mmCIF file of C-alpha atoms in Angstrom:
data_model
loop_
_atom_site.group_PDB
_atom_site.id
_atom_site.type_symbol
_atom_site.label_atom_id
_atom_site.label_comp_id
_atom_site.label_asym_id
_atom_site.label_seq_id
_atom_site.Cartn_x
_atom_site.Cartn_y
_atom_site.Cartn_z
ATOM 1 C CA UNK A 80 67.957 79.350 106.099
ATOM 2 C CA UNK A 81 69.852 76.974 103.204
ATOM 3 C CA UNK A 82 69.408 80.032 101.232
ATOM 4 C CA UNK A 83 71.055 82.844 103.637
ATOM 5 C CA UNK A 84 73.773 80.227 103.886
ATOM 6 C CA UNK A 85 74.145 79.729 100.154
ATOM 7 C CA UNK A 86 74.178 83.466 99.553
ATOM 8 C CA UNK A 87 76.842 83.513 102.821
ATOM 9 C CA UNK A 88 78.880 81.078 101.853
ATOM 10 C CA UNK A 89 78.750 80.922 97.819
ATOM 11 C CA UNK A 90 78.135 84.817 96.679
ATOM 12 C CA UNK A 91 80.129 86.358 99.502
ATOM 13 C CA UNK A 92 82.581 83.698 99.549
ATOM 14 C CA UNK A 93 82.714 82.877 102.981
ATOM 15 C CA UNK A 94 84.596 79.402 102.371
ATOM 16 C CA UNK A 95 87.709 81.627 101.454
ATOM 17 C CA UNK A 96 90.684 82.883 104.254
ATOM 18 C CA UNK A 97 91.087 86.143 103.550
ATOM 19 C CA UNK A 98 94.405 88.700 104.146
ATOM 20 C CA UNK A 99 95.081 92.435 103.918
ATOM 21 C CA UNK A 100 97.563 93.789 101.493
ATOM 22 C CA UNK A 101 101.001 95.027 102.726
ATOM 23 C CA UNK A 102 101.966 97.634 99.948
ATOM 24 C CA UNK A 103 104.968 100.336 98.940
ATOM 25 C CA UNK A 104 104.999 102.953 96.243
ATOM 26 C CA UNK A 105 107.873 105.047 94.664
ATOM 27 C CA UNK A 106 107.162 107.685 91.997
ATOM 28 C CA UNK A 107 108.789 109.375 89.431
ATOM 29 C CA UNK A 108 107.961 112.862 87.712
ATOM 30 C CA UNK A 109 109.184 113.346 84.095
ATOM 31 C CA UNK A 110 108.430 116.917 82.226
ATOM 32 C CA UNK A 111 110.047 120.739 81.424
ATOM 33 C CA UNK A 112 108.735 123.785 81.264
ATOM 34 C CA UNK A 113 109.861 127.780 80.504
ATOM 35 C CA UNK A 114 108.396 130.570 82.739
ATOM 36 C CA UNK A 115 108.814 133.992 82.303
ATOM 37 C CA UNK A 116 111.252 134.322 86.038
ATOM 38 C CA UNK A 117 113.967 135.269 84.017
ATOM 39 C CA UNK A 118 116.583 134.121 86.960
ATOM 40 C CA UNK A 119 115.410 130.600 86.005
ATOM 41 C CA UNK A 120 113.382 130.921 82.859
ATOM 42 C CA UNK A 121 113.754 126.557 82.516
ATOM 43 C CA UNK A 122 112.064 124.731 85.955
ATOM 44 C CA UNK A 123 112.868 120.868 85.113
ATOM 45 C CA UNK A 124 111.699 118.144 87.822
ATOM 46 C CA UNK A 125 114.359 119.307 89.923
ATOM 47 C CA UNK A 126 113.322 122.485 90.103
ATOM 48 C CA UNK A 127 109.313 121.970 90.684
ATOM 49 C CA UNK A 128 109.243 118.525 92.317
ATOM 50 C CA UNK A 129 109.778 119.723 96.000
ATOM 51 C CA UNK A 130 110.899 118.410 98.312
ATOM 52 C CA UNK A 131 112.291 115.414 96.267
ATOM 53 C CA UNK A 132 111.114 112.911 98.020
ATOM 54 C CA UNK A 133 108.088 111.688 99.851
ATOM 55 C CA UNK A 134 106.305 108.706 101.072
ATOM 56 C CA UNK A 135 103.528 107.514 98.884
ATOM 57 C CA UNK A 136 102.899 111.318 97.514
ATOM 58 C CA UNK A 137 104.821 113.775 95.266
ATOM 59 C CA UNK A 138 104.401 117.171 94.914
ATOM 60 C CA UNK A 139 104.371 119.107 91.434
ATOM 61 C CA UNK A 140 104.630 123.536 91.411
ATOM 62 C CA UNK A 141 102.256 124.887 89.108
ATOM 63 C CA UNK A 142 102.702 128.590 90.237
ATOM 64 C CA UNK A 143 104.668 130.720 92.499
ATOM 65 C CA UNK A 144 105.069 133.821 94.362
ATOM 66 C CA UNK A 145 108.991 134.677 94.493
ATOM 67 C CA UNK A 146 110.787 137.053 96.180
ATOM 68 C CA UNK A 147 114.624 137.382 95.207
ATOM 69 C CA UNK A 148 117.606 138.884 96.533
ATOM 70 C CA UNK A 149 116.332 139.158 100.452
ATOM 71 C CA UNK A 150 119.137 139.878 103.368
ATOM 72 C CA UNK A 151 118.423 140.117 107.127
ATOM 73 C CA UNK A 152 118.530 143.504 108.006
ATOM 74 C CA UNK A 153 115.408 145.958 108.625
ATOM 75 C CA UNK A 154 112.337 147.352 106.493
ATOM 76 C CA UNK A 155 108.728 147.817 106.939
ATOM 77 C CA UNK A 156 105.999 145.800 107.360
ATOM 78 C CA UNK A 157 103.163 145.103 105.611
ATOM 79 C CA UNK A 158 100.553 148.399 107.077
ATOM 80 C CA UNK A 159 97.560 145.930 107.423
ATOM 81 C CA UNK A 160 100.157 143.733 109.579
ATOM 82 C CA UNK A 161 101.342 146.281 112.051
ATOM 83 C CA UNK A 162 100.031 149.719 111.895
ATOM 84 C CA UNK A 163 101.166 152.383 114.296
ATOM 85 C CA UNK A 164 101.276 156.438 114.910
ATOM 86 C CA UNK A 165 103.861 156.135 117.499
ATOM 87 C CA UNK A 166 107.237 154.194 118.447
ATOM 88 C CA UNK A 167 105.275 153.195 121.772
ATOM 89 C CA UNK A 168 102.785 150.823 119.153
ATOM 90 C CA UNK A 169 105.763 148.973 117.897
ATOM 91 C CA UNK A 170 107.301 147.364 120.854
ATOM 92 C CA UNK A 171 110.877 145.843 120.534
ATOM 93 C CA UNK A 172 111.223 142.851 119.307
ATOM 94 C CA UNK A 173 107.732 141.530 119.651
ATOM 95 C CA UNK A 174 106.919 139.073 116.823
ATOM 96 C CA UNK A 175 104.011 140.716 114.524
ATOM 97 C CA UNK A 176 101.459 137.489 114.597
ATOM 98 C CA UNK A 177 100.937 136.578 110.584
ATOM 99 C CA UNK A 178 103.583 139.042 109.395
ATOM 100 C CA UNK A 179 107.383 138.419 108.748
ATOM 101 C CA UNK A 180 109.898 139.358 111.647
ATOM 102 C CA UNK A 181 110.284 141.116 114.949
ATOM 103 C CA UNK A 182 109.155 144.535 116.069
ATOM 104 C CA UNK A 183 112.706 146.816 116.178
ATOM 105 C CA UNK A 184 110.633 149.484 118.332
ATOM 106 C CA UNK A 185 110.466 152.202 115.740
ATOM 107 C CA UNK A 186 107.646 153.004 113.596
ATOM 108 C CA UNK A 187 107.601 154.047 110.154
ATOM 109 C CA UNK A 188 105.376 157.591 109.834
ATOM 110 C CA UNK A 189 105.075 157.603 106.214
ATOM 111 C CA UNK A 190 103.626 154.289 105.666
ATOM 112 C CA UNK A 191 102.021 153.901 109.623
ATOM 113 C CA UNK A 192 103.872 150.977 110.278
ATOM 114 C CA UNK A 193 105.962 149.284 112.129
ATOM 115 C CA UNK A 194 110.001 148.811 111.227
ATOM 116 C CA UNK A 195 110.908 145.320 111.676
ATOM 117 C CA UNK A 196 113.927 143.104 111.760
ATOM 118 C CA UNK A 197 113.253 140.204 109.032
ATOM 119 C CA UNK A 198 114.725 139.116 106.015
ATOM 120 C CA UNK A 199 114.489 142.264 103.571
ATOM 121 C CA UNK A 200 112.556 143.162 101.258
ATOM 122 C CA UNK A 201 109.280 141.526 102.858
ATOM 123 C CA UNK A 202 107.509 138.722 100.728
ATOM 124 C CA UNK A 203 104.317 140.252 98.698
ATOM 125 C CA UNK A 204 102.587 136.972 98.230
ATOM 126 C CA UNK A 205 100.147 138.851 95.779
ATOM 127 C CA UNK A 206 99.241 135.863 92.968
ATOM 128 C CA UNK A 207 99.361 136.810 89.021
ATOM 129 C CA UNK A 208 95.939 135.563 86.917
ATOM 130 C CA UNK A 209 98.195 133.432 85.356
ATOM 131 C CA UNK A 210 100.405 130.379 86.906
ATOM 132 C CA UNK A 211 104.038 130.450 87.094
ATOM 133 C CA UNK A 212 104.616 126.912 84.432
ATOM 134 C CA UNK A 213 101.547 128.037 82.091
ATOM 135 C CA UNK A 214 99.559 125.189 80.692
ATOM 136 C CA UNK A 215 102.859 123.085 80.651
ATOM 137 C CA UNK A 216 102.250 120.729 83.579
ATOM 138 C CA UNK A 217 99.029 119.709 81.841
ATOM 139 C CA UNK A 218 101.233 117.076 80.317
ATOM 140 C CA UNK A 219 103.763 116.332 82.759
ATOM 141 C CA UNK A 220 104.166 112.755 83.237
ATOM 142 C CA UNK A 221 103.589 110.789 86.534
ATOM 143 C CA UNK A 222 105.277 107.220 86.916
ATOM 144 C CA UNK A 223 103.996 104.808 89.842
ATOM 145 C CA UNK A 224 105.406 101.779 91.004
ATOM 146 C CA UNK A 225 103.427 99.827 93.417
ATOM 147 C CA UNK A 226 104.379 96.474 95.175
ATOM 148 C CA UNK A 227 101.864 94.321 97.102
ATOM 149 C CA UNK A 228 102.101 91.194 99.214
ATOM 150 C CA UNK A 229 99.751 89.342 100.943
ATOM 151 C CA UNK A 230 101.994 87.685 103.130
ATOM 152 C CA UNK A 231 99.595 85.160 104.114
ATOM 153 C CA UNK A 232 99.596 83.591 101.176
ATOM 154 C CA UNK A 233 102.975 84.783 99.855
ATOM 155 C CA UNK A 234 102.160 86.508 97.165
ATOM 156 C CA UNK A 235 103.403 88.907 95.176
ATOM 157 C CA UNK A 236 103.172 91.184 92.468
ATOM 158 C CA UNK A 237 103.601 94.796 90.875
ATOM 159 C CA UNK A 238 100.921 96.967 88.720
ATOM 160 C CA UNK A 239 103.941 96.974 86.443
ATOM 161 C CA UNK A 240 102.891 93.771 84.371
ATOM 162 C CA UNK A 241 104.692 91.055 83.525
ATOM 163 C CA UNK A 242 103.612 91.185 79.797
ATOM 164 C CA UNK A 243 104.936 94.567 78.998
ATOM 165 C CA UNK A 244 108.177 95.372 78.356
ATOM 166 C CA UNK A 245 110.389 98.347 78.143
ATOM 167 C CA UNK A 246 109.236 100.014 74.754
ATOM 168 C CA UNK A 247 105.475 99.754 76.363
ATOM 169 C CA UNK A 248 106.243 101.828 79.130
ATOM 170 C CA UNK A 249 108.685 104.230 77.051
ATOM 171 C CA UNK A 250 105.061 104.596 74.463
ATOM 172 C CA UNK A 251 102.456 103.891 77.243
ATOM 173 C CA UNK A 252 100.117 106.341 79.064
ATOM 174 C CA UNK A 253 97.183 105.400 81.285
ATOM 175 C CA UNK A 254 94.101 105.073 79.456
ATOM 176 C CA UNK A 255 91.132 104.051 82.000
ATOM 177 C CA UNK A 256 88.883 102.649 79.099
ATOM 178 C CA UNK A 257 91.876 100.708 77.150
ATOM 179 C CA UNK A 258 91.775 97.470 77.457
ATOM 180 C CA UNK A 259 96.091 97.454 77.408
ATOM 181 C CA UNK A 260 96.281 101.560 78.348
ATOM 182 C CA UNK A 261 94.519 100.743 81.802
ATOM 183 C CA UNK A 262 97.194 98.944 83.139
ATOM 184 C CA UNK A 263 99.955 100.964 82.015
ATOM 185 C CA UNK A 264 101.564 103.306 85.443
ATOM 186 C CA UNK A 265 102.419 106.221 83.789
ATOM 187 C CA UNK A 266 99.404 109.346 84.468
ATOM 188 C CA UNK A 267 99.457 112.413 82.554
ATOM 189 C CA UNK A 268 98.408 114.999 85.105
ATOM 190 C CA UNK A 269 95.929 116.683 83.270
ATOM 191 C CA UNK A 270 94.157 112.991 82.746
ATOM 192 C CA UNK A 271 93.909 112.872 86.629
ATOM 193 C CA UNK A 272 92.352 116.146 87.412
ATOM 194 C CA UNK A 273 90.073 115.162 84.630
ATOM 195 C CA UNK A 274 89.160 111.471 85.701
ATOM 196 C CA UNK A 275 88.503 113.147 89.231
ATOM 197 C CA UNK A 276 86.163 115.341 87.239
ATOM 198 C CA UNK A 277 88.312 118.706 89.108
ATOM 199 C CA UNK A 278 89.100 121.933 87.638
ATOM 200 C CA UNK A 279 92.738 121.959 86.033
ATOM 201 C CA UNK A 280 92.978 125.592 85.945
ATOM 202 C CA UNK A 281 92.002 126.271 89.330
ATOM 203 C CA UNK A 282 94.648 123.573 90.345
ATOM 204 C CA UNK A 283 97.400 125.282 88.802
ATOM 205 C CA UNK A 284 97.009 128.614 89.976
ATOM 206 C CA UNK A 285 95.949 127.907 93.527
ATOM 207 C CA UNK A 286 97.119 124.359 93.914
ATOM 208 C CA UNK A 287 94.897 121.585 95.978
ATOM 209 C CA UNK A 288 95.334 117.669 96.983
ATOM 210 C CA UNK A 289 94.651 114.981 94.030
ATOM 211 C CA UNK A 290 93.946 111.102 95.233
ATOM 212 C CA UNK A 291 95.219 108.148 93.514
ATOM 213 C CA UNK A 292 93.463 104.991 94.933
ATOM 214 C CA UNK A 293 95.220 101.840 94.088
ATOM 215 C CA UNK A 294 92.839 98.841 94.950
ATOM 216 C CA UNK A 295 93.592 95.620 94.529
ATOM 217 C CA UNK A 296 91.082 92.935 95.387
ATOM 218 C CA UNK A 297 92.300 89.408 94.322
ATOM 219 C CA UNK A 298 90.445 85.900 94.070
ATOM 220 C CA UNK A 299 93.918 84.058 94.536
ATOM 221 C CA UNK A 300 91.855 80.681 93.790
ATOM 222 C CA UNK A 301 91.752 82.298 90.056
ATOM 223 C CA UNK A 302 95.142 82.768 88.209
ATOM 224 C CA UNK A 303 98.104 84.952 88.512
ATOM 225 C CA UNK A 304 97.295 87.046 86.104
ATOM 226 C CA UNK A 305 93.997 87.814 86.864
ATOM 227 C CA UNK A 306 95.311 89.691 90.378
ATOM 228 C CA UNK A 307 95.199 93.360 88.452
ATOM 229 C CA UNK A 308 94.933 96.846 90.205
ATOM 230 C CA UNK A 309 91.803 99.331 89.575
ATOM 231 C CA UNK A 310 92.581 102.951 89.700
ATOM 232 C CA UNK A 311 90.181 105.647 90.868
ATOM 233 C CA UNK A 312 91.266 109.185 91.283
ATOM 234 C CA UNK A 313 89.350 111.828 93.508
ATOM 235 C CA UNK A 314 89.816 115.638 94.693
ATOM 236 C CA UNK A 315 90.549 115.314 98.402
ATOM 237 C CA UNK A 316 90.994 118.859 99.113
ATOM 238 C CA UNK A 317 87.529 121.428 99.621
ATOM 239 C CA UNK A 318 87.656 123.016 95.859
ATOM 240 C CA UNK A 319 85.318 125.957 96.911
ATOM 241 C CA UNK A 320 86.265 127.189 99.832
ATOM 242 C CA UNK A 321 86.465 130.454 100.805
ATOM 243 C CA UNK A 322 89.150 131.023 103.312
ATOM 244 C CA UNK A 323 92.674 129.374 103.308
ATOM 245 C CA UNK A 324 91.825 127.588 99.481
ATOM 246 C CA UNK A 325 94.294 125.791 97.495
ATOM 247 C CA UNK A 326 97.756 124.068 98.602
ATOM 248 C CA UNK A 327 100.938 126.322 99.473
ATOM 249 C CA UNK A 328 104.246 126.436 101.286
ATOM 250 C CA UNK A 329 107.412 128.292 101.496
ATOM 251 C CA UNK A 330 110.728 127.188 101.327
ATOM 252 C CA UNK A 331 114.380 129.364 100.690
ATOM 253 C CA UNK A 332 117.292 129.070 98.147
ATOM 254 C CA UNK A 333 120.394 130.438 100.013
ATOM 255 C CA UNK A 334 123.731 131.647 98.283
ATOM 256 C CA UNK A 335 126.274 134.308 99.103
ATOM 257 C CA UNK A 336 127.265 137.898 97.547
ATOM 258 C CA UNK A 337 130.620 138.643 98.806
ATOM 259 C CA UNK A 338 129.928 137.849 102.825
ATOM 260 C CA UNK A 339 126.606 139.092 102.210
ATOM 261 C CA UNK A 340 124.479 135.779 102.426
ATOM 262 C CA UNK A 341 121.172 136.382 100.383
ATOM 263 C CA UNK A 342 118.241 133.922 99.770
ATOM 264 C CA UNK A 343 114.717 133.549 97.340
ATOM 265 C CA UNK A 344 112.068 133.180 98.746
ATOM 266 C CA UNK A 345 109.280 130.549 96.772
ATOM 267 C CA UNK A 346 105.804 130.640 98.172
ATOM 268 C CA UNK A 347 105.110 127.467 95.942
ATOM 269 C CA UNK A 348 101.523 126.307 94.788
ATOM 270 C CA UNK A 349 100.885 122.777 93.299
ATOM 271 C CA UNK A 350 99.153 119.752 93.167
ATOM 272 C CA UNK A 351 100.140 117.113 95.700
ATOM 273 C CA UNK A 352 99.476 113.872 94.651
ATOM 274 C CA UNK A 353 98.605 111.190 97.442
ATOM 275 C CA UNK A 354 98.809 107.220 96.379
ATOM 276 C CA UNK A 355 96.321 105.652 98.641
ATOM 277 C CA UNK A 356 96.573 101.614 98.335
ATOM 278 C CA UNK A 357 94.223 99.401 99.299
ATOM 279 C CA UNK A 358 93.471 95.597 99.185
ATOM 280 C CA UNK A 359 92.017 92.297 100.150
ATOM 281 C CA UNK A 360 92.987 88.555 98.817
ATOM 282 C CA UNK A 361 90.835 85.570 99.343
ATOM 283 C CA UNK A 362 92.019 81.850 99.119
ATOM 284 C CA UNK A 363 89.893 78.715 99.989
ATOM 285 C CA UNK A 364 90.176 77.194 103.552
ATOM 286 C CA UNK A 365 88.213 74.551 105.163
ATOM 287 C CA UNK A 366 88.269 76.792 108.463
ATOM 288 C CA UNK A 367 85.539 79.153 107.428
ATOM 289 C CA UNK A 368 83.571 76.851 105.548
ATOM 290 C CA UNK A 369 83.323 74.942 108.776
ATOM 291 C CA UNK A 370 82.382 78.069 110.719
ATOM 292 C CA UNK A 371 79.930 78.655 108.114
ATOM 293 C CA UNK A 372 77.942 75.975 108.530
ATOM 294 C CA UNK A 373 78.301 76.457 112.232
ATOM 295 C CA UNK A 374 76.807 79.574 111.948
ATOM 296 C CA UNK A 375 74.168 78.253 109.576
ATOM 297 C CA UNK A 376 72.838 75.231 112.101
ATOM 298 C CA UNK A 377 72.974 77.881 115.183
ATOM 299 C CA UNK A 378 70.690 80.385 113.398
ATOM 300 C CA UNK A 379 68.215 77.262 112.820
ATOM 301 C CA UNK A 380 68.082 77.095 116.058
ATOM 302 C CA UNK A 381 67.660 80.893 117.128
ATOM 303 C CA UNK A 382 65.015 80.685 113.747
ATOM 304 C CA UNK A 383 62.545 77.931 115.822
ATOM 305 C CA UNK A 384 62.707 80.176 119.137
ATOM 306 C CA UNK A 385 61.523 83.434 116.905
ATOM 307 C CA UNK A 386 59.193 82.257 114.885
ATOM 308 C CA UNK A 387 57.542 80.399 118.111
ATOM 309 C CA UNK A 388 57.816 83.676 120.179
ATOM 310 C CA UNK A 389 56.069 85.327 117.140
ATOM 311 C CA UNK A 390 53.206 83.239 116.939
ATOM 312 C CA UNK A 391 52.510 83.748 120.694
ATOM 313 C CA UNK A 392 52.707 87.375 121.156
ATOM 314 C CA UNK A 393 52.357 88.870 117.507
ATOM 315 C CA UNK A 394 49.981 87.343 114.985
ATOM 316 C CA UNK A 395 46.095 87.748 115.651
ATOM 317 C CA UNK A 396 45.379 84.350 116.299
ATOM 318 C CA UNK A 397 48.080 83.819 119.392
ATOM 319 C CA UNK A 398 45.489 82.795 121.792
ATOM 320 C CA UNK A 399 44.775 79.865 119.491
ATOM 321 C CA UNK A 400 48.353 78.651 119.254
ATOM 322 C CA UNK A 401 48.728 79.581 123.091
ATOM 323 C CA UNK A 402 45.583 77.045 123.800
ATOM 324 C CA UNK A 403 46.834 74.297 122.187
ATOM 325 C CA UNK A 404 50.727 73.953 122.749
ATOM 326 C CA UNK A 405 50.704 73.011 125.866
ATOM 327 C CA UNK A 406 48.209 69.894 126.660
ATOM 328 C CA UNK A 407 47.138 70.296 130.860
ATOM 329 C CA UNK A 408 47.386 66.347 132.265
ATOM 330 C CA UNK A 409 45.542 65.827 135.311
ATOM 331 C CA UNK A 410 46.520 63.512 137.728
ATOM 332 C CA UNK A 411 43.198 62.752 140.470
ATOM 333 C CA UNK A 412 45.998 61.366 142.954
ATOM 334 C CA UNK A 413 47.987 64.471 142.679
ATOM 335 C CA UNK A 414 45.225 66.774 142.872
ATOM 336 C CA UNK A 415 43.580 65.281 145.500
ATOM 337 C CA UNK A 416 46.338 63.172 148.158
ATOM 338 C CA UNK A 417 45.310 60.286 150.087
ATOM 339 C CA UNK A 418 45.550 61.133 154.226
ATOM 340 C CA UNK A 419 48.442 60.139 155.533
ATOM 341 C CA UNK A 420 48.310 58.278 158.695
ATOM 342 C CA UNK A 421 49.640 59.835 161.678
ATOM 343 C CA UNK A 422 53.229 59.115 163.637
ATOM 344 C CA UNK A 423 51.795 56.270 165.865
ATOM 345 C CA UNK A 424 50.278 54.253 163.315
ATOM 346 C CA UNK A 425 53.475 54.880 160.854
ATOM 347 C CA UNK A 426 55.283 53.541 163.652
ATOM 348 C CA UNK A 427 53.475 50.390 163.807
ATOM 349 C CA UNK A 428 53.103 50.183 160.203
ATOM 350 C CA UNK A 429 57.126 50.010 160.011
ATOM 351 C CA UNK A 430 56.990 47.536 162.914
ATOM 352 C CA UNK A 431 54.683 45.214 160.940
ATOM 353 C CA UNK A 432 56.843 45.578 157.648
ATOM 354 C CA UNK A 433 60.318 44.866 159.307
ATOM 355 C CA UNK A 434 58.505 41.876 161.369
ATOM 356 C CA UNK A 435 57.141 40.469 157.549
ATOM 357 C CA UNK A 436 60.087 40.672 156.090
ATOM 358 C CA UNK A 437 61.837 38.874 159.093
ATOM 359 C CA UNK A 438 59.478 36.247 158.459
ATOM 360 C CA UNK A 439 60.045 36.252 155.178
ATOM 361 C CA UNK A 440 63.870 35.519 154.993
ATOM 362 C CA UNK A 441 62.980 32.615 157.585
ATOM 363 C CA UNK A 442 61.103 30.585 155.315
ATOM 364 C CA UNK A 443 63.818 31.302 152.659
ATOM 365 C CA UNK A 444 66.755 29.865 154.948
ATOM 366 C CA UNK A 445 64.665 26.954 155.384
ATOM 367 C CA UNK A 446 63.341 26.179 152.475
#
């Protein structure tokens, strides 16, 4: 039992009070790269970090399906979508479910669909073999500022050390087997999707979810400095599936022709990166070392019942130990009571008592 204790107490550090960390994380993309969409043949982070902001994530376009120059008006739809032979198969403006507008109520006989009212021409979300950026986000370059607290202990601190300064982190890149490059915050993206042993290539052209775990677990009885962050990095999206694979959403870039208003249309894949913190600090406190040892002299206790329980009912020789731990006293008296007189004769026997002691208390006065 001094043992479990020791192990409790010393190896699991049960004599330290213990807090959750309390974290926030900002990013910051850095990286160019020509395409061959000759309306925008440069994409900087403006152009493939969308949207701009989020919390504890950023998203990065690797590829795209775009569709320029649409205008609300009325085309076809996609046959597969909404086929028909007649006008009565096209009711009016009944939205076609997965397809791109309203049913106008007419139906188109040379392609056997329906006409429908939708921004014009309709997307073809067909993908190239090839991704939109080419190879170039390979070594796009991901910045990460985290700041914990354990506000139990008020502390405080950033992975951006204090030791470096700014021509480090101008030169730096993260390095997970550098004794200095591991605790520099700026990822190459291909170095992720390789740490997380994932496929960079099937990334980019149908885009997926990337994990960066921040952990920081602290001994805060140990120096300041040695309170450093250990990063992991893991797929979290299902790399082979079959339906519905990859990461993808839509969003519009508006502008006006005359009083025409127009838009493009960006079905954008990617990688979304997720920062996942996590944490735990320890400090020394006489609270749980008290409770400890609480514990420890309780379990004695629970240890004598078990062990006694197990010699009566489990080991072979039970009837032995059963035989001898309790001793049987006899008592003759109790076994076998004296007859007790009956109400007359306790009567007089109480008559005789009180008329003794009477007698006694006389000879007392006098004397």
């Amino acid at each position: 039992m001094f043992s479990f204790n020791s192990y409790a107490i010393i190896y699991k550090k049960g004599y330290q009070e213990t807090d959750l960390v309390v974290s926030s994380v900002t990013t910051k993309m850095k990286g160019t790269a020509m395409t061959n969409y000759t309306a925008r043949p440069l994409w900087d982070v403006a152009d493939y970090v969308v949207p701009p902001e989020e919390t504890n994530a950023v998203f990065v376009t690797t590829n795209a399906v775009i569709t320029s120059n649409q205008v609300q008006g009325v085309c076809g739809e996609d046959a597969d979508l909404a086929p028909c032979k007649t006008d009565q198969d096209c009711p009016k403006d009944v939205y076609v479910r997965a397809g791109n507008g309203l049913r106008n109520g007419s139906c188109n006989q040379e392609t056997g669909s329906c006409f429908i009212y939708a921004w014009c021409p309709v997307e073809n979300d067909t993908l190239s073999d090839k991704p939109l950026l080419g190879g170039a986000p390979r070594n796009f370059t991901l910045l990460i500022k985290n700041t914990i607290e354990f506000q139990k202990f008020g502390f405080t601190k950033r992975n951006i050390l204090d030791r470096t300064d700014k021509n480090f982190l101008h030169n730096c890149t993260y390095q997970g087997d550098n004794d200095m490059g591991k605790f520099c915050p700026i990822f190459e993206l291909s170095q992720i999707v390789e740490d997380a042993g994932a496929d960079w290539e099937d990334l980019a052209l149908n885009g997926g979810v990337m994990g960066i775990f921040i952990a920081w677990d602290c001994d805060l009885d140990k120096s300041y400095s040695s309170c450093v962050p250990e990063y992991k990095f893991r797929r979290m999206d299902k790399a082979d599936s079959k339906l519905a694979k990859g990461y993808s959403f839509r969003y519009p870039i508006y502008f006006h022709e005359g009083d025409v208003q127009h838009r493009q249309l960006f079905k954008a894949y990617g990688i979304r990166f997720e920062v996942i913190v996590s944490g735990q600090a320890g400090k020394f406190s006489i609270v749980p070392v008290l409770l400890q040892v609480g514990s420890g002299i309780a379990l004695l206790g629970i240890a004598t019942v078990i062990c006694d329980l197990m010699v009566m009912y489990v080991v072979k020789k039970r009837q032995y130990y059963k035989d001898n731990k309790y001793q049987l006293i006899q008592d003759e008296e109790a076994l076998f009571p004296l007859d007790l007189p009956n109400d007359e004769d306790n009567a007089a026997a109480n008559a005789d008592e009180r008329g003794a002691l009477t007698s006694s208390k006389s000879r007392l006065y006098a004397e």
